[in-house]
mmCIF file of C-alpha atoms in Angstrom:
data_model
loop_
_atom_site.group_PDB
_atom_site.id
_atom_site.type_symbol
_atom_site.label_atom_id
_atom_site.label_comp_id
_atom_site.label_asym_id
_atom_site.label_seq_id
_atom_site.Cartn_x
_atom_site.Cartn_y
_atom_site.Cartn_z
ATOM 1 C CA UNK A 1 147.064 60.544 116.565
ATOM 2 C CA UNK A 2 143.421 61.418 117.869
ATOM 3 C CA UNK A 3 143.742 60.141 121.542
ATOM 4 C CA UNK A 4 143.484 62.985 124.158
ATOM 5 C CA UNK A 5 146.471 61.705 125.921
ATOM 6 C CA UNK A 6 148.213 63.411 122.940
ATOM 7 C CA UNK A 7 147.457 67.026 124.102
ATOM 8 C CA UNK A 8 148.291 70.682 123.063
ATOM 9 C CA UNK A 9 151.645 70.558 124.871
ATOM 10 C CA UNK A 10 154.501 72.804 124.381
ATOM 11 C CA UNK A 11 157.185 70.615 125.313
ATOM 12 C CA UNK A 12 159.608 71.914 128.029
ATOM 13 C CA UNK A 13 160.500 75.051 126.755
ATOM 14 C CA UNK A 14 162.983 75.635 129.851
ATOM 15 C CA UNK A 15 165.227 73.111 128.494
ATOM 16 C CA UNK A 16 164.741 74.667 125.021
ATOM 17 C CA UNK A 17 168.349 75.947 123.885
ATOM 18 C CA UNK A 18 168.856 74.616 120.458
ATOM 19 C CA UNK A 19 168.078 77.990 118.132
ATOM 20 C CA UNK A 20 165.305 77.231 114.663
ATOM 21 C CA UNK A 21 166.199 75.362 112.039
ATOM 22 C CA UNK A 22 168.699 77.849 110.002
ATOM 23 C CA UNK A 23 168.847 80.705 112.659
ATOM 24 C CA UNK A 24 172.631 81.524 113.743
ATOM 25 C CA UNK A 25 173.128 81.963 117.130
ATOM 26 C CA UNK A 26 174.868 85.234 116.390
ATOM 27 C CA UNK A 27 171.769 86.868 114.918
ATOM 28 C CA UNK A 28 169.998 85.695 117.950
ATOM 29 C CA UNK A 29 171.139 88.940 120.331
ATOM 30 C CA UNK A 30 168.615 92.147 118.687
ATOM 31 C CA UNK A 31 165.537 92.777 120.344
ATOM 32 C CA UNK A 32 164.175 90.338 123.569
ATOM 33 C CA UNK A 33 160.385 89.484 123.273
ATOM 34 C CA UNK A 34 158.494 91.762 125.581
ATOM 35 C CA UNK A 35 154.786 90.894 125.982
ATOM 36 C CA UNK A 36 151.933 93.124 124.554
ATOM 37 C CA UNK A 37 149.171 94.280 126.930
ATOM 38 C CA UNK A 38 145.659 93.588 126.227
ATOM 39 C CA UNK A 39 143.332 96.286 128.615
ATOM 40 C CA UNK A 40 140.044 95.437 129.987
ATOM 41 C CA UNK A 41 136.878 96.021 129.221
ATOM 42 C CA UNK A 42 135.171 99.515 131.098
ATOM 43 C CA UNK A 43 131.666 97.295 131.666
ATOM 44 C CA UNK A 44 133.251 93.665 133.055
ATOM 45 C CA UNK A 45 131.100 90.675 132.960
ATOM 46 C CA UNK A 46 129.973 89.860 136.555
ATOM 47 C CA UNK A 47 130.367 86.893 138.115
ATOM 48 C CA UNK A 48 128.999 86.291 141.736
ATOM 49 C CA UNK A 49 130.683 84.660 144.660
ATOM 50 C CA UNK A 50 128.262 81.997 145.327
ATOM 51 C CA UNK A 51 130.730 78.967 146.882
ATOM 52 C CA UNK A 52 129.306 75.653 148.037
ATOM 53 C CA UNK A 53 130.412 71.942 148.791
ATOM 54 C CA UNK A 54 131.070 69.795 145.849
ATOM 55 C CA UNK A 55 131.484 66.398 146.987
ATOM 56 C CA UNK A 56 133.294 65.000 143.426
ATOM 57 C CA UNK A 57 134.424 61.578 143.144
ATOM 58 C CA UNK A 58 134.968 59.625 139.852
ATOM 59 C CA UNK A 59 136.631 56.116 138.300
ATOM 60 C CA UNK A 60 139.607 56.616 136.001
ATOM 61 C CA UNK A 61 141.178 53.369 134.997
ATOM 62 C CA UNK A 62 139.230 51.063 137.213
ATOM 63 C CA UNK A 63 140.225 53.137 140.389
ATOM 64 C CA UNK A 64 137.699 55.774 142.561
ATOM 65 C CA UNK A 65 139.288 58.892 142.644
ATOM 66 C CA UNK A 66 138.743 62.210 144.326
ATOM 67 C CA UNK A 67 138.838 65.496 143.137
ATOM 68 C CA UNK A 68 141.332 66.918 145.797
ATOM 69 C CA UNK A 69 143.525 64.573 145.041
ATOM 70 C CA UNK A 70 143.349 65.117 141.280
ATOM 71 C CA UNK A 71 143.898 68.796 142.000
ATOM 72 C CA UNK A 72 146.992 67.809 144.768
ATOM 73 C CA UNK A 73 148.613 65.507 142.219
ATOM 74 C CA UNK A 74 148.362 67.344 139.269
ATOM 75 C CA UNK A 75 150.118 70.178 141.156
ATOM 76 C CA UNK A 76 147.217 72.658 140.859
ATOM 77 C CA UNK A 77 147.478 76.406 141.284
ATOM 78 C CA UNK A 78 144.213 77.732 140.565
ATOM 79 C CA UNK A 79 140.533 75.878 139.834
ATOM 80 C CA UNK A 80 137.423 77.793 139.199
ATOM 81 C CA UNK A 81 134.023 76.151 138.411
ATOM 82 C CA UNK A 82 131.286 78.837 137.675
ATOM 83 C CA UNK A 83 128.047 77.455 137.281
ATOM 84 C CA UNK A 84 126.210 80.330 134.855
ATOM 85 C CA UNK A 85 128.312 83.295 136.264
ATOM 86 C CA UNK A 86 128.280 82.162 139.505
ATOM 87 C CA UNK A 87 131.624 80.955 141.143
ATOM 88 C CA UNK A 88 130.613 77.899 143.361
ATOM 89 C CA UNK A 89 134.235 76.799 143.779
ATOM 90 C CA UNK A 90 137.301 79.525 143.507
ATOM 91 C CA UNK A 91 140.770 78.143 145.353
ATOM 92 C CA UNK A 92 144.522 78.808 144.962
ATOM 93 C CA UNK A 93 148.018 77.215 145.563
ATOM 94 C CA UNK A 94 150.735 79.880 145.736
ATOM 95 C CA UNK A 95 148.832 81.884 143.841
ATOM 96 C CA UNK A 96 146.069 84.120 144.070
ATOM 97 C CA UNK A 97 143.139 85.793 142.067
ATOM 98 C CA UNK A 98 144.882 88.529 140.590
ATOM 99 C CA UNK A 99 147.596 86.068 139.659
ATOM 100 C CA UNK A 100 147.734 86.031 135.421
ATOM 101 C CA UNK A 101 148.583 82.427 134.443
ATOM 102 C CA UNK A 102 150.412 81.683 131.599
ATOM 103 C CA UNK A 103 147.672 79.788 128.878
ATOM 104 C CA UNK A 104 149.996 78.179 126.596
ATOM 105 C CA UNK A 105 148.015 75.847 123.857
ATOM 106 C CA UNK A 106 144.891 77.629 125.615
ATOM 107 C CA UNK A 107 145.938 80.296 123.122
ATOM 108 C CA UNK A 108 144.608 78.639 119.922
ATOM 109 C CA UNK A 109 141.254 78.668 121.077
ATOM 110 C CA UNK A 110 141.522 82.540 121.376
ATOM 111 C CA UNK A 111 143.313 82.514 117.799
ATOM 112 C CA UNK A 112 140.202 80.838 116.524
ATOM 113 C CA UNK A 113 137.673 83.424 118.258
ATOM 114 C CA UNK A 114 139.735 85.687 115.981
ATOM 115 C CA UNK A 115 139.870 83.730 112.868
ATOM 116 C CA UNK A 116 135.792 83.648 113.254
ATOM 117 C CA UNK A 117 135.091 87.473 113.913
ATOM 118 C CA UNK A 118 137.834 88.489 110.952
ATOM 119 C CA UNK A 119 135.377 85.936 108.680
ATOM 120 C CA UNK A 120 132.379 87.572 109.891
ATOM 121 C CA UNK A 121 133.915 91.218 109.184
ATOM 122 C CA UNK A 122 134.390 90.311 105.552
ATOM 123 C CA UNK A 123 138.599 90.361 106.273
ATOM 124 C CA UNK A 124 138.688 86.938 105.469
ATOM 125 C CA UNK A 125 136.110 85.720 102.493
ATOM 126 C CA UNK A 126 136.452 81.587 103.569
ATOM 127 C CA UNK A 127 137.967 79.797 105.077
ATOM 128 C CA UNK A 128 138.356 77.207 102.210
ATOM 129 C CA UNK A 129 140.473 80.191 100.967
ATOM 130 C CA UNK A 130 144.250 79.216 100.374
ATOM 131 C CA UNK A 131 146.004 80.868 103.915
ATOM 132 C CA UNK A 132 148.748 82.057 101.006
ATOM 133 C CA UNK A 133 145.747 84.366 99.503
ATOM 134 C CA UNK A 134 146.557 86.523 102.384
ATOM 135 C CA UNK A 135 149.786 85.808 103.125
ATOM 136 C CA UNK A 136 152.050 85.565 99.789
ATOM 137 C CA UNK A 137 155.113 85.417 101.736
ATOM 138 C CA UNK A 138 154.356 81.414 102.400
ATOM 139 C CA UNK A 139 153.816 80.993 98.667
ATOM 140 C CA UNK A 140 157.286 79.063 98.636
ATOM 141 C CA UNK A 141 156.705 77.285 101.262
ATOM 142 C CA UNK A 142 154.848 73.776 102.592
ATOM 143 C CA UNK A 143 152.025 76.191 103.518
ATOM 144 C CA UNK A 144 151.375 76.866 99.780
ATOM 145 C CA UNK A 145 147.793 76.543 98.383
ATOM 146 C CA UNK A 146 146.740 74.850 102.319
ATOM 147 C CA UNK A 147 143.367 75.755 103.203
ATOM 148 C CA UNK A 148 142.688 77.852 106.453
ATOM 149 C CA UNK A 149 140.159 75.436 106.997
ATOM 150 C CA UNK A 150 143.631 72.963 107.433
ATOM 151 C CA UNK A 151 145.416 74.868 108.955
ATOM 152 C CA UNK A 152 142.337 75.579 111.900
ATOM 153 C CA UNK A 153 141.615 71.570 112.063
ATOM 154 C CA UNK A 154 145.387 70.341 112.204
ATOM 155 C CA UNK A 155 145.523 69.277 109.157
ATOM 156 C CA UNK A 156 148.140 71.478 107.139
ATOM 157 C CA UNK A 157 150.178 68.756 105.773
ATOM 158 C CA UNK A 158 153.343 70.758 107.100
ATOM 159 C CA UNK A 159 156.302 68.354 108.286
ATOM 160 C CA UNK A 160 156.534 68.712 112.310
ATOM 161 C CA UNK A 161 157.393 66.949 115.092
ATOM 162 C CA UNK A 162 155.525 69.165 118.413
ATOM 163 C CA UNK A 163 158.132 68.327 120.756
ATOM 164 C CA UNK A 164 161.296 69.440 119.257
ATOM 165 C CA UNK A 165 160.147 72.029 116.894
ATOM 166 C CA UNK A 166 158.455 74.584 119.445
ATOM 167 C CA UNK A 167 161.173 74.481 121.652
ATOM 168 C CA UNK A 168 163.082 75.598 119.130
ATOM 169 C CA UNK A 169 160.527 78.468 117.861
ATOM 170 C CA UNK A 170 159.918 79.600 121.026
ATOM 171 C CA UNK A 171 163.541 80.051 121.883
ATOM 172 C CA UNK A 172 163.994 81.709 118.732
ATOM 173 C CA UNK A 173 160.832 83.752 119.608
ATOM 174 C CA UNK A 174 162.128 84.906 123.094
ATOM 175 C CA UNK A 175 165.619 86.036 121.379
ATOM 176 C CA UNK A 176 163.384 88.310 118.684
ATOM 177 C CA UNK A 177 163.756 86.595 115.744
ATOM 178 C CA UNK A 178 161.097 86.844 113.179
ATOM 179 C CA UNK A 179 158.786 83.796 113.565
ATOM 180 C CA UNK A 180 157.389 84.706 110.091
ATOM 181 C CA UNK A 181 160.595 83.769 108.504
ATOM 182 C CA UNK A 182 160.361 80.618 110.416
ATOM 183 C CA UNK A 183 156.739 79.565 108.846
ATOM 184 C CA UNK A 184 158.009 80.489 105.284
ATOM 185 C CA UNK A 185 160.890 77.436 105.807
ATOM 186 C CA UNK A 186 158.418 74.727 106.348
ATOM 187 C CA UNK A 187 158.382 71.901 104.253
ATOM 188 C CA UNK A 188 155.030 70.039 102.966
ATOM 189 C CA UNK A 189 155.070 66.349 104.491
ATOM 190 C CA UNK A 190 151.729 64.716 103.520
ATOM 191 C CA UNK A 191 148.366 65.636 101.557
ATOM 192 C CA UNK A 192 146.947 68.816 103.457
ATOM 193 C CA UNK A 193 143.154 67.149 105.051
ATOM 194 C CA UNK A 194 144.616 63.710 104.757
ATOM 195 C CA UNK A 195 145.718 63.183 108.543
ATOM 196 C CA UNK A 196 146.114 65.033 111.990
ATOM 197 C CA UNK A 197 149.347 66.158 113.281
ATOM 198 C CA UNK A 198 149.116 68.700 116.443
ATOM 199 C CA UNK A 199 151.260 71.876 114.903
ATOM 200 C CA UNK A 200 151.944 74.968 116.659
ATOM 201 C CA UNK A 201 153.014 76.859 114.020
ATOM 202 C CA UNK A 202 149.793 76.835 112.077
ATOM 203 C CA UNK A 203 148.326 79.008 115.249
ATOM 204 C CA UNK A 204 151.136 81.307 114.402
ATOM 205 C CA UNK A 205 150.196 81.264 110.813
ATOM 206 C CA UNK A 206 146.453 81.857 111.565
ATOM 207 C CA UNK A 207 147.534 84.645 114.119
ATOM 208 C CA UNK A 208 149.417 86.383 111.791
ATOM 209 C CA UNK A 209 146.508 86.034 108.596
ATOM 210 C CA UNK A 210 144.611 87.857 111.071
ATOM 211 C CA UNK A 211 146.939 90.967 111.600
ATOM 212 C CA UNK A 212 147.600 90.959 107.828
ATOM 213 C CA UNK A 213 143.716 90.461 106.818
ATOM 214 C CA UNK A 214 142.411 92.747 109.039
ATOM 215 C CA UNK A 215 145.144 95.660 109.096
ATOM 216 C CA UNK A 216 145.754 95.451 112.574
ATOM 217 C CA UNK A 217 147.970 93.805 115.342
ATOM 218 C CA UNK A 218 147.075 90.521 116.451
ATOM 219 C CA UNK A 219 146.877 91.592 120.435
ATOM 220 C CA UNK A 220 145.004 94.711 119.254
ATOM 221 C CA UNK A 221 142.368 92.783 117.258
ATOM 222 C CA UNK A 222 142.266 90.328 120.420
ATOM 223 C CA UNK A 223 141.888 93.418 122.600
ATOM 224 C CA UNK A 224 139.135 94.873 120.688
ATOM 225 C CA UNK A 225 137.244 92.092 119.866
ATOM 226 C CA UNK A 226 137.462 89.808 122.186
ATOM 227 C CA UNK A 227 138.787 90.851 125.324
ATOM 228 C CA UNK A 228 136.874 94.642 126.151
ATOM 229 C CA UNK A 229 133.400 93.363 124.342
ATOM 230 C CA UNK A 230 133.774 90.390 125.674
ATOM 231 C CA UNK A 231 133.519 92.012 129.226
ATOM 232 C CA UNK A 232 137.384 90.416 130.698
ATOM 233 C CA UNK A 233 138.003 92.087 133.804
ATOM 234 C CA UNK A 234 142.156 92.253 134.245
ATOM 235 C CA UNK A 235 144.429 93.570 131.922
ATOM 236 C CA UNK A 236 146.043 90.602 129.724
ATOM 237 C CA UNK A 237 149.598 89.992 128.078
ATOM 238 C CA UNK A 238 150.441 88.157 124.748
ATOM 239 C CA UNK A 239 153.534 87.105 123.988
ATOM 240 C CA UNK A 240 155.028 87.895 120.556
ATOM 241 C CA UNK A 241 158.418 87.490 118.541
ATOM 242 C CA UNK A 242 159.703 90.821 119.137
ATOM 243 C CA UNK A 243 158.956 92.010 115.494
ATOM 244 C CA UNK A 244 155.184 92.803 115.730
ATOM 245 C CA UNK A 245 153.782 89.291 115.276
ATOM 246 C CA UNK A 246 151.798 87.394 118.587
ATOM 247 C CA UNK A 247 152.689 84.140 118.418
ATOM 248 C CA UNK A 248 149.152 82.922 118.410
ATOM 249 C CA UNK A 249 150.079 79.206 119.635
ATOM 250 C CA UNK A 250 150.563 79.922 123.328
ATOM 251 C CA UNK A 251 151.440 82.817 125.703
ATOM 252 C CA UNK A 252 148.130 85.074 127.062
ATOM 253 C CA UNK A 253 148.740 85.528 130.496
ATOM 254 C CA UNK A 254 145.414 86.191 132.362
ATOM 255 C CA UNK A 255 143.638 85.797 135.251
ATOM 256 C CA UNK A 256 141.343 82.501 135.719
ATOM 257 C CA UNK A 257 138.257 84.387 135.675
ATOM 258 C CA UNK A 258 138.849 85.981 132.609
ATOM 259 C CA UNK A 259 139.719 82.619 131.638
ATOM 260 C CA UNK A 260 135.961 81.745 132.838
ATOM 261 C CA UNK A 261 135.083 84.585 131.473
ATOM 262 C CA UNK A 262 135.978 83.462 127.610
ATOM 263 C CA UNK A 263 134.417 80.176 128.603
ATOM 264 C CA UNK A 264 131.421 81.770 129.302
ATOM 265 C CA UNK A 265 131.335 83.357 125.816
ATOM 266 C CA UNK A 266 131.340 80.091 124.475
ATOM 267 C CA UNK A 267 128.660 78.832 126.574
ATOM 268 C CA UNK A 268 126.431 81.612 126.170
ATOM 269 C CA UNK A 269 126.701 81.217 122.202
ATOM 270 C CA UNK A 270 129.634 84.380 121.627
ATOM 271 C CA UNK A 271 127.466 86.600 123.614
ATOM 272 C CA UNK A 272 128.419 89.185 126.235
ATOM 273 C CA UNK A 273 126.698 91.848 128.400
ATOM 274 C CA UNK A 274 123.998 91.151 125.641
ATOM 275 C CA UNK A 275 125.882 91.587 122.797
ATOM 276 C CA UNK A 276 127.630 88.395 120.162
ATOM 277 C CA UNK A 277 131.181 88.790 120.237
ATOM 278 C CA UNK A 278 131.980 85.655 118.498
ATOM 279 C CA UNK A 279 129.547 84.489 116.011
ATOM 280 C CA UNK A 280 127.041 81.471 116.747
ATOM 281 C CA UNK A 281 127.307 79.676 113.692
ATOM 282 C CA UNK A 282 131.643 80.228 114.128
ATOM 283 C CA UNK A 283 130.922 78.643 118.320
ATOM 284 C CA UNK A 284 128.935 75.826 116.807
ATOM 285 C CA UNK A 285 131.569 75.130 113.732
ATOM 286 C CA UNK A 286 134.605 75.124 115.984
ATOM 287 C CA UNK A 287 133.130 73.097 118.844
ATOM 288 C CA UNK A 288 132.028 70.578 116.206
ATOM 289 C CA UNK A 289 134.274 67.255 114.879
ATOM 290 C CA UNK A 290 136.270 68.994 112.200
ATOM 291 C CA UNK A 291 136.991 66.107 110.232
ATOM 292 C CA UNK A 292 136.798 62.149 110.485
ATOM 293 C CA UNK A 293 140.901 62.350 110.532
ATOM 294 C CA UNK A 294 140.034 63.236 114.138
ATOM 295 C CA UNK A 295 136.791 63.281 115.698
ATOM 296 C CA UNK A 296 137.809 64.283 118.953
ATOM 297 C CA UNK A 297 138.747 67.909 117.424
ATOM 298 C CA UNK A 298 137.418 70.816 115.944
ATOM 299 C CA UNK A 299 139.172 73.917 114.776
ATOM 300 C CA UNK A 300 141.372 74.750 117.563
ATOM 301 C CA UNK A 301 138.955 73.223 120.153
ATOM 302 C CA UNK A 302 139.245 69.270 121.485
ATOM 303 C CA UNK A 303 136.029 67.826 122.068
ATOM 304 C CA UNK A 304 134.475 65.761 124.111
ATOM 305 C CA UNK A 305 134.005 62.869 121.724
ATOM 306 C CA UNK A 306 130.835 60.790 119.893
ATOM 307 C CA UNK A 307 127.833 61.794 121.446
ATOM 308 C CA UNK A 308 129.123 64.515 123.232
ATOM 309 C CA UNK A 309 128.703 68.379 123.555
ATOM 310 C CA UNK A 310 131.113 69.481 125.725
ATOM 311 C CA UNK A 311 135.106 70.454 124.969
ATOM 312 C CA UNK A 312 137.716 72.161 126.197
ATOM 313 C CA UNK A 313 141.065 74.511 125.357
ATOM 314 C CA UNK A 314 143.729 72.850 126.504
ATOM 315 C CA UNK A 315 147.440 74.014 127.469
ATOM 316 C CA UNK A 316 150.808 72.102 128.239
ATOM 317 C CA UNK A 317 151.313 71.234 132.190
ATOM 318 C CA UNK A 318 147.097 71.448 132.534
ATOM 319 C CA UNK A 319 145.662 74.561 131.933
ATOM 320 C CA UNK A 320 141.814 74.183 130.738
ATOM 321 C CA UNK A 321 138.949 75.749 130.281
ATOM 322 C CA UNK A 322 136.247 73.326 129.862
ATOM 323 C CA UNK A 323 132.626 74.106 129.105
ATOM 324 C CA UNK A 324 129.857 71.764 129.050
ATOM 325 C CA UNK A 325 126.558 73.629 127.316
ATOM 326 C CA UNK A 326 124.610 70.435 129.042
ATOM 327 C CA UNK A 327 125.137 71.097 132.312
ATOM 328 C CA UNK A 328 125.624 75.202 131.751
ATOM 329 C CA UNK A 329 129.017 75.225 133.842
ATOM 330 C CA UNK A 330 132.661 76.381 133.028
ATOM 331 C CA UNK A 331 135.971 75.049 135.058
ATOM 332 C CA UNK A 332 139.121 76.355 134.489
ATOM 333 C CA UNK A 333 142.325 74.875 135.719
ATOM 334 C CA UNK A 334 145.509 75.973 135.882
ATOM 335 C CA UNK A 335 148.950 75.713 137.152
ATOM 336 C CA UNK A 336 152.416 76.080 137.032
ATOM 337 C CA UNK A 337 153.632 73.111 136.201
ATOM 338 C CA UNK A 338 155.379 71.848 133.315
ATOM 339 C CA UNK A 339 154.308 67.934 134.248
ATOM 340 C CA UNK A 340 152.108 66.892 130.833
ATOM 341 C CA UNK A 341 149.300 66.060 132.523
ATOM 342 C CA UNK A 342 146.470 63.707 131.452
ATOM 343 C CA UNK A 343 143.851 65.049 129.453
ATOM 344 C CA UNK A 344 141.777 62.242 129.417
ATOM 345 C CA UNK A 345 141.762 61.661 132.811
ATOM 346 C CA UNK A 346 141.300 66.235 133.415
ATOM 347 C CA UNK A 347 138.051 65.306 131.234
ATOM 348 C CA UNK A 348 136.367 63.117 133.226
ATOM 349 C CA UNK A 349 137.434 64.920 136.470
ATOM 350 C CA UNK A 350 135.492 67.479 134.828
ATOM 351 C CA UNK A 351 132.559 65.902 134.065
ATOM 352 C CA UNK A 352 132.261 64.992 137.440
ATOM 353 C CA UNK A 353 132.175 68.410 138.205
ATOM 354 C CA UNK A 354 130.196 69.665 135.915
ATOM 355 C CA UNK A 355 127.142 66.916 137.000
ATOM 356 C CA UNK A 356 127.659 67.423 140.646
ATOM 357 C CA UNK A 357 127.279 71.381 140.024
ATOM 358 C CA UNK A 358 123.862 70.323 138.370
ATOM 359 C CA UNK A 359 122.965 67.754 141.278
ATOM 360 C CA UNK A 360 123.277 70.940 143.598
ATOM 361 C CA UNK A 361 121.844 73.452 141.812
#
C-alpha cells in the first residue's frame, strides 16, 4: 500500500501482551531489555537561537487550517524548525529541551545511515548482496537469498502483518528474548521486489547485518559513526533485546535537536563540522523512489512524492524529522502520543512551514 496514510507505525505496544510466535511465556522471565547509551560528540554542531513569527496556515481536505491547531490536536510535545542551523521556532508541551523522545519508526532512517557508511567501509560489498551472505543464520528462513537492497526498500517478500506482529516482537524484546531467533522463523509470502509491505523486522535484520559485517555493536557503530562525527549534542539510548542486538526498527531516545541535528546531515549532503559522515551518493540513493512498487519511498526514507525533493523519517504517534533541501529547513516533531497520526496531512503542515521560513528569511 503506497499511500502515506499507511505510516511507519508501531502499533500500540502498551496493549502488546501476546508473547512471538513460538516463544513460551515461561522462557520469557531472563534478562529485561535495558537501553544502550550512545555519548555525544566532544565538538557539537551549533545551532543558534534565532526565533521569529511564523504565521502558517494551509488547506487539508478542502478546509484552512492553522498550524497551532495542528500542533494542539495532534497532541504535540516538542516542534523545532531550524532554518540552516538556526532555530526560528523551538516550543514544548510537558516537556522540555533536554527531554529525549522516544523515535520509534524514526529509527530506520538511522539504520540506513548505517547500512550506507558499513557499504562505504568495504563491510558490506552491495547491497544487491543476499542479506544471508552475512548472516547464515537466516539461510532457513523467508529471508533466504533476499537482497539488502529488499530488505532497505520494503520489499523482502517476508509474510507480515505491522500491526500484530511488532507488538508481539517488541514484547518479546522487552522480556529479553533473542529477536534474532525471531527473524530466522519468518516465512517467505510473495516474490522479494514484487510489492511493498511496511516490515519492522527487516530494520532489525539490517541492524543486526551491520553488527555482524562490521564486528561491532549496532549502538557502538551508531555512536561512532553517526552520532559523535556527526556533532549530536546529548547523550542517546537505543533500545535492544537484551542479548546484544539493537532492535534497529524503533527505540533511540534523543533530544529534538539532535533529532535536527541528523536532519541537518541529510540536508547538508552527510556532512558535519566539515567532514561527510554519511556518504552523498548513499543521501541521494535513499532519499530517492526506491522502486515503482512504491514511489513515495526510498530505502528507509518516505518521500515527498513525483516531482518532489523533500522527505521525511517518520515514527508511530508523529514523530518526524522532515527536511526539504529546497527550502534548506529541517522540522522535527514529536510527542508522546500513541494517536496514529496523519502523515499526509504532517506533510503538508510541513511544507507550509518550510515556505513560510523561506518567505521570512
Amino acid at each position: 500500500m503506497t499511500h502515506l496514510r499507511r505510516i511507519s507505525a508501531v502499533a500500540t505496544l502498551a496493549l502488546a501482551v501476546v508473547p512471538a510466535a513460538g516463544v513460551s511465556p515461561a522462557s520469557a522471565a531472563a534478562k529485561p531489555a535495558t537501553p544502550d547509551v550512545v555519548r555525544p560528540s566532544a565538538n557539537p554542531v551549533k545551532l543558534q537561537s534565532a526565533p521569529r513569527s511564523l504565521s502558517v496556515t494551509y488547506t487539508y481536505e478542502g478546509e484552512r487550517r492553522t498550524l497551532a491547531d495542528f500542533l494542539t490536536r495532534t497532541k504535540t510535545n516538542g516542534f523545532l524548525v531550524l532554518d540552516g542551523q538556526k532555530i526560528v521556532t523551538e516550543r514544548y508541551v510537558d516537556a522540555g529541551r533536554d527531554t529525549r523522545f522516544q523515535s520509534w519508526s524514526m529509527a530506520k532512517s538511522f539504520t540506513s545511515a548505517a547500512v550506507g557508511i558499513a557499504l562505504r567501509e568495504g563491510h558490506i560489498r552491495s547491497i544487491d548482496d543476499p542479506v544471508t551472505r552475512y548472516l547464515p543464520e537466516l539461510r532457513g528462513s523467508g529471508y533466504n537469498g533476499v537482497s539488502i537492497r529488499n530488505l532497505l526498500r520494503m520489499s523482502s517478500g517476508i509474510e507480515w502483518d505491522e500491526r500484530s506482529d511488532v507488538p508481539r516482537v517488541q514484547v518479546a524484546a522487552n522480556k529479553g528474548l533473542p529477536v534474532k531467533k525471531i527473524a530466522a522463523r519468518q516465512v517467505r509470502g510473495w516474490a522479494p521486489g514484487s510489492a511493498f509491505e511496511y516490515t519492522s523486522m527487516n530494520s532489525f535484520v539490517l541492524a543486526r547485518l551491520v553488527s555482524q559485517a562490521t564486528g561491532t555493536p549496532y549502538h557502538r557503530y551508531v555512536e561512532k559513526k553517526i552520532w559523535q562525527p556527526a556533532g549530536m549534542a546529548a547523550t542517546a539510548q537505543i533500545a535492544n533485546d537484551g542479548n546484544g542486538d539493537s532492535l534497529g526498527y524503533c527505540c533511540i531516545y534523543a533530544t529534538d535537536r539532535d533529532f535536527a541535528r541528523f536532519g541537518l546531515l541529510y540536508l547538508r549532503k552527510g556532512k558535519a563540522n566539515g567532514r561527510q559522515v554519511v556518504p552523498a551518493s548513499w543521501i541521494k540513493t535513499s532519499t530517492r523512489p526506491s522502486s515503482s512498487v512504491n514511489p513515495r519511498y526510498g530505502l528507509h526514507w518516505w518521500l515527498g512524492g513525483e516531482g518532489e525533493r523533500d522527505f521525511l523519517a517518520a515514527g508511530f504517534g508523529g514523530q518526524f524529522i522532515y527536511v526539504s533541501p529546497e527550502h534548506d529547513v529541517v522540522v522535527v516533531k514529536s510527542t508522546t502520543s500513541t494517536t496514529p497520526p496523519d502523515q499526509d496531512e504532517a506533510l503538508t503542515v510541513f511544507r507550509a512551514v518550510a515556505a513560510e521560513v523561506a518567505r521570512t528569511r
